[in-house]
PDB file of C-alpha atoms in Angstrom:
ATOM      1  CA  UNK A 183      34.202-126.862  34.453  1.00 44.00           C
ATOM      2  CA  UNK A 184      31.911-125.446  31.695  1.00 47.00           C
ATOM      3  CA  UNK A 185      27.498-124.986  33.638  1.00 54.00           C
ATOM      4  CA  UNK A 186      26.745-122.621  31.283  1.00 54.00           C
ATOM      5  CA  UNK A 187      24.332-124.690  29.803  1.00 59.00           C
ATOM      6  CA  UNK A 188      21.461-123.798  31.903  1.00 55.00           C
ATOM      7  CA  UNK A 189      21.343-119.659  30.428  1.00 64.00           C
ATOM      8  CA  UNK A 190      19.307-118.951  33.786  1.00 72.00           C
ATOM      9  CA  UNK A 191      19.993-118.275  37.241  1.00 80.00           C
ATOM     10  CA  UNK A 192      20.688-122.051  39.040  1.00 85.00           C
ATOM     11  CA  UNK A 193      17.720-121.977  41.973  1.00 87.00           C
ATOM     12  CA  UNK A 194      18.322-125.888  42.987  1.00 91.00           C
ATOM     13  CA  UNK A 195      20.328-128.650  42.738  1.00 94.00           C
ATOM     14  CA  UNK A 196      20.854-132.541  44.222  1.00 96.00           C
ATOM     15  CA  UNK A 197      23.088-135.594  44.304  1.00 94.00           C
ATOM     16  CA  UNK A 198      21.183-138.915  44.190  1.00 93.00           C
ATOM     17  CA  UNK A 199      21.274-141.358  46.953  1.00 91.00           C
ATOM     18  CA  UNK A 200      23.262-143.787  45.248  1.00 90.00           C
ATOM     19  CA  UNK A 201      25.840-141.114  44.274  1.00 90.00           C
ATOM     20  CA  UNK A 202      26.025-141.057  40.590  1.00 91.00           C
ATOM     21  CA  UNK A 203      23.591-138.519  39.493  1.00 93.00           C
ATOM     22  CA  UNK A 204      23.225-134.930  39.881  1.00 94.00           C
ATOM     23  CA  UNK A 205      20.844-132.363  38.666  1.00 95.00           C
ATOM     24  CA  UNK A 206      20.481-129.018  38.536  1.00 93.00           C
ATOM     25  CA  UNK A 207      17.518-126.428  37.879  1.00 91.00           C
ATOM     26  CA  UNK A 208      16.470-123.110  37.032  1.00 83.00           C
ATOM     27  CA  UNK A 209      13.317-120.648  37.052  1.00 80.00           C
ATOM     28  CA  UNK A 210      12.687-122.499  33.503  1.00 80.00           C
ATOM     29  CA  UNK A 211      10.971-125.193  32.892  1.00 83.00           C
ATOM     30  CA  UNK A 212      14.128-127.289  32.338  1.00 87.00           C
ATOM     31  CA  UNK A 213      16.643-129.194  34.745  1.00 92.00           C
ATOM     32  CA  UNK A 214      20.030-130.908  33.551  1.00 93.00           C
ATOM     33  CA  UNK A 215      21.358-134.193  34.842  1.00 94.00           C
ATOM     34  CA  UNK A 216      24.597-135.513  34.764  1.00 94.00           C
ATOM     35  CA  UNK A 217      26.118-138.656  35.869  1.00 90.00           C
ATOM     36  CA  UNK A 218      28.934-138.388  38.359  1.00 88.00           C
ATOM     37  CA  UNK A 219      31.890-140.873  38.992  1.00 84.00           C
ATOM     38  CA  UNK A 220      32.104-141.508  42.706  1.00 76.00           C
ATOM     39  CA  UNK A 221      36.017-141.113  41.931  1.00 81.00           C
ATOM     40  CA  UNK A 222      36.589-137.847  40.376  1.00 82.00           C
ATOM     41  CA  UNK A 223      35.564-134.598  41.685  1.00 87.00           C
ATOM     42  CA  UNK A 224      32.055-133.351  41.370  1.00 86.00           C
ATOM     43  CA  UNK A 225      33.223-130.450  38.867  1.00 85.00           C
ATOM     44  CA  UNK A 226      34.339-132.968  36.209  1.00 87.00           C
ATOM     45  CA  UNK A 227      30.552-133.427  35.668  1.00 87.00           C
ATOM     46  CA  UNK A 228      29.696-130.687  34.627  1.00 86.00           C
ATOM     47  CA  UNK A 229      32.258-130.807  31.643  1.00 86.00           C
ATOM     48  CA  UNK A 230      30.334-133.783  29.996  1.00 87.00           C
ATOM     49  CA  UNK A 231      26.998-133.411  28.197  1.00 89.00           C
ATOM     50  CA  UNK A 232      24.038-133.141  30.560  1.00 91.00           C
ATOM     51  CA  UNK A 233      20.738-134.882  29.759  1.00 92.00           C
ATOM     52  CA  UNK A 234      17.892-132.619  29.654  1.00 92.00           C
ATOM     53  CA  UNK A 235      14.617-132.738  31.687  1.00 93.00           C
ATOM     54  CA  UNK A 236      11.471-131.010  30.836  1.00 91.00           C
ATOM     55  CA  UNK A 237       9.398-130.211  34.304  1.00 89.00           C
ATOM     56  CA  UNK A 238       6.265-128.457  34.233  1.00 83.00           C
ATOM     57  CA  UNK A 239       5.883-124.844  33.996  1.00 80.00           C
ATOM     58  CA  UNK A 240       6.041-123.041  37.431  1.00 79.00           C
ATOM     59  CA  UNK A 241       6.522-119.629  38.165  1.00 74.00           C
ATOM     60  CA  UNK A 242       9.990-119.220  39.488  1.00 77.00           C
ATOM     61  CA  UNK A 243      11.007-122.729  40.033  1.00 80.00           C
ATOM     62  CA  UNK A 244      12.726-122.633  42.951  1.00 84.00           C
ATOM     63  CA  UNK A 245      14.036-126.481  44.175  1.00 91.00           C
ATOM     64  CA  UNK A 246      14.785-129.752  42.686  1.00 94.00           C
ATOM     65  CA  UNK A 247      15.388-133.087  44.543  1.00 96.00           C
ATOM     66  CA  UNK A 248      16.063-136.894  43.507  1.00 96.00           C
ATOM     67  CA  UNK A 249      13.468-139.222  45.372  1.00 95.00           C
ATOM     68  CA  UNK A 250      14.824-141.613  47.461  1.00 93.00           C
ATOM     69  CA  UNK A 251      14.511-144.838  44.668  1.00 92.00           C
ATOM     70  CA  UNK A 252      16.377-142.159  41.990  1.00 90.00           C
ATOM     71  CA  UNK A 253      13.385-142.984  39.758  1.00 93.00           C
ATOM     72  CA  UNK A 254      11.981-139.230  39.197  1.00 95.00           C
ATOM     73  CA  UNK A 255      12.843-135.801  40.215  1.00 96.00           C
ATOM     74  CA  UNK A 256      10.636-133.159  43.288  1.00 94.00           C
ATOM     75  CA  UNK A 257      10.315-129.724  42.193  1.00 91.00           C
ATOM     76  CA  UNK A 258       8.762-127.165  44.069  1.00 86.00           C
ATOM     77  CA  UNK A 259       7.859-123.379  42.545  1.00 80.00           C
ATOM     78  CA  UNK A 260       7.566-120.421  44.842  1.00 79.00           C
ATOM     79  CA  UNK A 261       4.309-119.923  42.985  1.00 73.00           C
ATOM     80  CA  UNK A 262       3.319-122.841  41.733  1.00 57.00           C
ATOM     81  CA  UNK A 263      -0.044-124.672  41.556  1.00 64.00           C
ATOM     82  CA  UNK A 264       0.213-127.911  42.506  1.00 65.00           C
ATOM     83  CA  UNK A 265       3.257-126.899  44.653  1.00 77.00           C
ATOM     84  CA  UNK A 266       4.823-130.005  44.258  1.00 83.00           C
ATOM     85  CA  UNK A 267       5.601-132.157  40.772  1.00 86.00           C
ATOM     86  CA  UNK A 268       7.039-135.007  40.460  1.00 90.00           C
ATOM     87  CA  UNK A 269       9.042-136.291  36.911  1.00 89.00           C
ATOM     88  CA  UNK A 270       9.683-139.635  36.566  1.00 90.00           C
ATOM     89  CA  UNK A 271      13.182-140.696  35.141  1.00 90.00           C
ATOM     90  CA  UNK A 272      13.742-143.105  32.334  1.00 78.00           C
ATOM     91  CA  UNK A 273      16.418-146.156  32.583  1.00 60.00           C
TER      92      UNK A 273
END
């Protein structure tokens, strides 16, 4: 399993409700998503390219989660204002 894409301290993280996403975030203003196969373990994931997400700039991101439709991302900074943002996802 090679994460060290990220170069930051991983603060959050999710799986998607239908199961074949996950994402992970930092203090940045970046996440990574990778799509999972229901089949393998989670870990494999992580050894494929991720897709990068910008988010907005918060000060010490803390959380990340899928909505419920998997059409965006939730992020939440410890001192962020707004303290909520949502990114939408493309296809």
């Amino acid at each position: 399993m090679n994460l060290n894409v990220t170069g930051s301290a991983t603060t959050g993280g999710d799986i998607n409700s239908a199961g074949d996403r996950v994402v992970i975030r930092t203090y940045s203003d970046r996440a990574w998503m990778w799509r999972i196969d229901g089949y393998q373990p989670l870990g494999d994931a992580f050894d494929t390219p991720p897709c990068e997400i910008q988010l907005a700039r918060e000060a010490q991101g803390e959380s990340i989660t899928f909505t419920h439709d998997g059409g965006g991302v939730v992020t939440v900074g410890e001192l962020a204002e707004p303290p909520v943002w949502f990114v939408p996802l493309g296809g």
